[in-house]
Amino acid sequence: MKLRELLHYTYIFPILAVGYYFSGLMGSDVIHDVIAGILLIGSVLSAVHHAEVVAHKVGEPFGTIILALCITIIEVALIISLMVAGGDQAITLARDTVFAAVMLILNGILGICILVGGVKYHEQFFARTSATTYLVSIVSILILTLVLPNFTSSVNGPFYNEAQLIFISIACLVIYGVFLMVQTLRHRSYFIVPDEHPEEHYIPTLTKTLISFVFLVVCLVIVVLMAKGLSGTIEDMVRSLGAPKSLVGVIIAAVVLLPEGVAAIRAARSNQIQSSLNLALGSALASIGLTIPAVSTVCIMYDIPLVLGLDKKDVILLSLSVFIVMLSLSRGKTNILYGTVLLVNLAAYIFTVIVP
């Protein structure tokens, strides 16, 4: 690569963000937190760029899978580190984080993509078989992990006992593993829209792809670390507004999901709604299908209680979101109404977090 390319903002921002994070200046005062926020946003935009470079090289649906898996693995690492450090005080952390991520993806990212695409193109078309394949997997894992614990009787409360946790973890991994096989091998065509102008796409070299993949991982790691570092500032801001502490988790989840969100919205603006669906629904599936087994393993090893079952209000909101997404994606085409309804659902979720 040429030196001029390495001086692009997508390489500069991650390097500056890493240096700034380890300098110890974050959290010292408002000015330094503002600088950290700017570097964080720059790293998010850089992550989107590098994810697109990798996607152009490996093709769909592998490009979207790489971005979804990278963010999910880092999200899992963040949750586990906080749970181990927090002990019994963090028993609801995994549930709240996964629920917030799923609600933000299904209602927020997907809603904005559909609305943006509908405004610009009126209707956008995608493979119904891909949406059905995603939703079958997502709904099954959601019910098994976030709803069923409320109705088991082996232990009191929204918990699973150890044997149940092991079974549910294996079930999640089986569903996600078979889904990946379907997406990448047996029915890959479900998730790809034929390209009418393949000659117009630039295919990066192997060297540039490897460099972008390294920077993609660096960007995602530093985004999570800086989001965690800014959590104290965010918590103080939320407290000053008189909002519940649970809003902090929503804000941090939104920051962590920014790279996927920006990439999905850009795809929708380019009339590539199938890529947007692959990113949004793939992220939701990876987030819950990998997070719960990983967290369950840690909780069993360290004997940490793990609350998984949602309360009644959240079950209703989750059911509403899944039902609307299923209806919105049932016809193979989108319009602005679907996007608007999903965003209203998101607003209802955030409002009831603030005003429970």
XYZ file of C-alpha atoms in Angstrom:
356
model
C 0.000 0.000 0.000
C 1.080 3.559 -0.671
C 1.942 5.908 2.199
C -0.826 8.234 1.004
C -3.415 5.500 1.560
C -2.105 4.784 5.067
C -2.616 8.472 5.954
C -6.342 8.126 5.265
C -8.599 8.961 8.234
C -9.684 5.320 8.486
C -6.131 4.438 9.567
C -5.369 7.603 11.545
C -8.436 7.568 13.816
C -7.970 4.023 15.200
C -4.279 4.679 15.924
C -5.074 7.982 17.673
C -7.936 6.334 19.605
C -5.704 3.507 20.845
C -3.013 5.974 21.940
C -5.557 8.235 23.634
C -7.225 5.345 25.467
C -3.946 4.096 26.941
C -2.769 7.633 27.767
C -5.096 7.682 30.790
C -6.655 11.032 29.857
C -10.179 9.649 29.482
C -12.489 10.500 32.341
C -10.300 13.286 33.735
C -12.635 16.092 32.669
C -15.360 17.011 30.176
C -12.952 18.217 27.469
C -11.045 14.957 27.440
C -14.297 12.975 27.319
C -15.450 15.057 24.330
C -12.164 14.281 22.559
C -12.665 10.606 23.391
C -16.166 10.783 21.923
C -14.848 12.284 18.675
C -12.184 9.576 18.388
C -14.803 6.936 19.138
C -17.067 8.157 16.303
C -14.063 8.318 13.980
C -13.211 4.727 14.886
C -16.799 3.669 14.162
C -16.653 5.208 10.683
C -13.250 3.605 10.145
C -14.646 0.201 11.136
C -17.405 0.567 8.548
C -14.862 1.378 5.828
C -12.627 -1.579 6.642
C -15.624 -3.914 6.899
C -16.675 -2.851 3.395
C -13.153 -3.510 2.060
C -13.210 -7.019 3.519
C -16.758 -7.586 2.234
C -15.753 -6.591 -1.313
C -12.950 -9.141 -1.218
C -14.759 -12.132 0.294
C -18.192 -11.379 -1.185
C -21.641 -11.816 0.318
C -22.782 -13.145 2.683
C -19.296 -13.672 4.160
C -18.585 -9.942 4.497
C -21.605 -9.284 6.692
C -20.908 -12.446 8.702
C -17.368 -11.247 9.485
C -18.575 -7.876 10.785
C -21.382 -9.442 12.840
C -19.092 -12.059 14.398
C -16.321 -9.545 15.196
C -18.683 -7.230 17.054
C -20.448 -10.105 18.825
C -17.197 -11.665 20.052
C -16.029 -8.327 21.432
C -19.462 -7.713 23.002
C -19.249 -11.127 24.686
C -15.766 -10.336 26.010
C -17.017 -7.029 27.439
C -20.016 -8.645 29.154
C -17.952 -11.479 30.630
C -15.271 -9.113 31.982
C -17.920 -6.939 33.653
C -19.735 -9.959 35.087
C -16.588 -11.514 36.547
C -15.623 -8.168 38.070
C -19.139 -7.389 39.305
C -20.015 -10.791 40.734
C -23.553 -11.100 42.094
C -24.248 -7.436 41.331
C -24.008 -8.206 37.592
C -26.494 -11.088 37.476
C -28.814 -9.238 35.065
C -26.063 -7.665 32.937
C -26.064 -10.298 30.181
C -29.847 -10.337 29.909
C -30.166 -6.555 29.816
C -27.346 -6.149 27.291
C -28.628 -8.855 24.945
C -32.194 -7.554 25.174
C -31.077 -3.980 24.491
C -28.986 -5.114 21.514
C -31.849 -7.151 20.030
C -34.344 -4.305 20.441
C -31.942 -1.745 18.955
C -31.177 -4.005 15.993
C -34.703 -5.192 15.185
C -36.410 -1.822 15.690
C -33.633 0.747 15.292
C -31.155 -0.448 12.671
C -33.739 -2.356 10.647
C -36.306 0.442 10.987
C -33.913 3.163 9.821
C -32.723 1.020 6.898
C -36.279 0.356 5.708
C -37.302 3.999 6.182
C -34.216 5.405 4.427
C -34.607 2.986 1.542
C -38.337 3.640 1.299
C -37.885 7.412 1.182
C -35.257 7.199 -1.568
C -36.538 4.264 -3.656
C -40.209 3.891 -2.577
C -39.852 0.094 -2.512
C -36.854 -2.184 -2.068
C -36.830 -5.894 -2.750
C -35.118 -8.771 -0.974
C -35.327 -12.556 -0.790
C -38.184 -13.593 1.497
C -36.477 -16.922 2.096
C -33.531 -15.133 3.733
C -35.780 -13.188 6.128
C -37.694 -16.355 7.036
C -34.458 -18.248 7.687
C -33.173 -15.494 9.971
C -36.446 -15.065 11.858
C -37.037 -18.781 12.471
C -33.641 -18.969 14.177
C -33.965 -15.665 16.053
C -37.458 -16.340 17.439
C -36.525 -19.807 18.678
C -33.409 -18.582 20.499
C -35.220 -15.542 21.941
C -37.991 -17.658 23.459
C -35.589 -20.275 24.818
C -33.249 -17.763 26.427
C -35.320 -14.726 27.469
C -38.887 -15.992 27.977
C -38.859 -19.681 28.964
C -36.800 -19.108 32.182
C -39.825 -17.329 33.654
C -41.896 -20.527 33.459
C -39.523 -23.286 34.574
C -39.958 -24.651 38.113
C -36.618 -26.258 39.014
C -35.516 -23.001 40.689
C -37.446 -19.968 41.851
C -37.298 -16.824 39.746
C -36.261 -16.145 36.143
C -33.280 -18.517 36.377
C -32.139 -21.748 34.767
C -30.405 -24.380 36.843
C -27.031 -25.701 35.672
C -28.422 -28.578 33.590
C -30.911 -26.258 31.895
C -28.212 -23.691 31.159
C -26.070 -26.355 29.522
C -28.993 -27.586 27.411
C -30.030 -24.082 26.301
C -26.412 -23.185 25.459
C -26.067 -26.278 23.281
C -29.427 -25.524 21.636
C -28.293 -21.973 20.783
C -25.012 -23.202 19.300
C -26.759 -25.905 17.255
C -29.262 -23.422 15.796
C -26.592 -20.839 15.026
C -24.183 -23.433 13.614
C -26.789 -24.921 11.267
C -27.856 -21.417 10.252
C -24.280 -20.559 9.260
C -24.085 -23.748 7.216
C -27.325 -22.822 5.447
C -26.175 -19.228 4.863
C -22.706 -20.022 3.550
C -23.043 -23.438 1.897
C -26.360 -25.165 1.237
C -28.582 -22.142 0.535
C -26.169 -19.268 0.025
C -28.328 -17.967 -2.836
C -31.058 -17.030 -0.320
C -28.870 -14.217 1.012
C -27.483 -12.793 -2.234
C -29.059 -10.454 -4.758
C -27.572 -10.928 -8.257
C -25.302 -8.018 -9.189
C -26.337 -6.436 -12.483
C -23.043 -4.558 -12.881
C -20.263 -6.681 -11.325
C -17.606 -4.998 -13.464
C -18.217 -1.694 -11.636
C -17.034 -3.033 -8.274
C -13.468 -2.574 -7.136
C -11.879 -5.752 -5.730
C -9.104 -4.912 -3.232
C -5.801 -6.749 -3.199
C -5.093 -9.480 -0.655
C -2.595 -7.247 1.174
C -5.066 -4.391 1.501
C -7.765 -6.816 2.630
C -5.561 -8.271 5.373
C -4.579 -4.773 6.572
C -8.259 -3.729 6.604
C -9.203 -6.857 8.559
C -6.560 -6.054 11.201
C -7.749 -2.454 11.431
C -11.371 -3.656 11.572
C -10.584 -5.722 14.669
C -8.614 -2.821 16.187
C -11.501 -0.415 15.528
C -14.078 -2.717 17.083
C -11.932 -3.383 20.153
C -11.207 0.305 20.758
C -14.886 1.224 20.256
C -15.889 -1.225 22.998
C -13.045 -0.153 25.319
C -13.818 3.547 24.887
C -17.532 2.932 25.345
C -16.723 1.134 28.589
C -14.354 3.950 29.613
C -17.030 6.571 28.946
C -19.702 4.596 30.814
C -18.999 6.545 34.032
C -19.541 9.850 32.241
C -22.679 8.512 30.579
C -23.944 7.242 33.929
C -23.401 10.658 35.525
C -25.263 12.297 32.641
C -28.168 9.863 32.957
C -28.277 10.387 36.727
C -28.305 14.168 36.296
C -31.338 13.799 34.016
C -33.111 11.710 36.659
C -33.362 8.686 34.343
C -32.991 5.055 35.533
C -29.547 3.451 35.480
C -30.771 0.845 32.970
C -30.630 3.581 30.302
C -26.824 3.423 30.526
C -26.854 -0.112 29.145
C -29.002 0.992 26.220
C -26.640 3.860 25.387
C -23.528 1.669 25.575
C -25.207 -1.036 23.449
C -26.074 1.629 20.881
C -22.444 2.783 20.735
C -21.150 -0.774 20.327
C -23.676 -1.408 17.517
C -22.807 1.797 15.643
C -20.434 0.157 13.117
C -23.062 -2.367 12.067
C -25.767 0.282 12.052
C -23.852 2.719 9.863
C -22.844 -0.065 7.446
C -26.435 -1.307 7.178
C -27.853 2.190 6.603
C -25.253 2.928 3.921
C -26.205 -0.311 2.180
C -29.897 0.679 2.256
C -29.063 4.091 0.757
C -27.236 2.264 -2.052
C -30.353 0.178 -2.751
C -28.770 -2.939 -1.244
C -31.471 -3.769 1.277
C -30.484 -7.447 1.235
C -27.078 -6.508 2.658
C -28.840 -4.375 5.287
C -30.981 -7.345 6.314
C -27.939 -9.625 6.402
C -26.182 -7.182 8.723
C -29.129 -6.391 11.004
C -30.703 -9.828 11.383
C -27.336 -11.585 11.299
C -26.132 -9.359 14.135
C -29.239 -10.037 16.207
C -28.844 -13.779 15.721
C -25.115 -13.781 16.477
C -25.579 -11.481 19.473
C -27.980 -13.763 21.278
C -26.892 -17.112 19.807
C -23.258 -16.712 20.890
C -23.552 -14.464 23.942
C -25.814 -16.705 26.023
C -23.663 -19.874 25.665
C -20.464 -17.933 26.445
C -21.937 -16.163 29.458
C -23.556 -19.379 30.702
C -20.187 -21.141 30.603
C -18.539 -18.391 32.649
C -21.390 -18.301 35.164
C -21.178 -22.071 35.672
C -17.385 -21.919 36.072
C -17.428 -19.018 38.565
C -20.744 -19.983 40.227
C -22.334 -16.630 39.329
C -26.164 -16.457 39.368
C -27.533 -15.570 35.936
C -30.928 -13.949 35.447
C -32.212 -14.544 31.916
C -36.005 -14.181 32.023
C -37.447 -10.794 31.059
C -40.156 -9.069 33.068
C -43.705 -8.834 31.685
C -43.258 -5.383 30.159
C -40.151 -6.394 28.246
C -41.727 -9.672 27.065
C -44.615 -7.668 25.585
C -42.246 -5.232 23.850
C -40.084 -8.065 22.525
C -43.152 -9.943 21.237
C -44.446 -6.800 19.544
C -41.078 -6.133 17.892
C -40.658 -9.693 16.588
C -44.266 -9.797 15.320
C -43.924 -6.476 13.445
C -40.593 -7.516 11.925
C -42.130 -10.795 10.743
C -45.040 -8.958 9.112
C -42.759 -6.299 7.596
C -40.491 -8.877 5.957
C -43.208 -11.317 4.871
C -43.742 -9.876 1.362
C -40.176 -9.524 0.103
C -40.416 -5.760 -0.303
C -40.351 -2.748 1.981
C -41.883 0.722 2.248
C -41.700 3.668 4.621
C -44.628 2.499 6.797
C -42.759 -0.594 7.978
C -39.743 1.487 8.926
C -41.871 4.076 10.713
C -43.702 1.469 12.815
C -40.426 -0.190 13.831
C -38.968 3.161 14.908
C -42.110 3.903 16.936
C -41.583 0.532 18.672
C -38.008 1.566 19.420
C -39.211 4.876 20.844
C -41.710 2.992 23.043
C -38.923 0.721 24.313
C -36.587 3.613 25.168
C -39.426 5.646 26.690
C -40.449 2.788 28.980
C -36.816 2.353 30.030
C -36.791 6.018 31.093
C -40.353 6.032 32.426
C -41.013 2.409 33.482
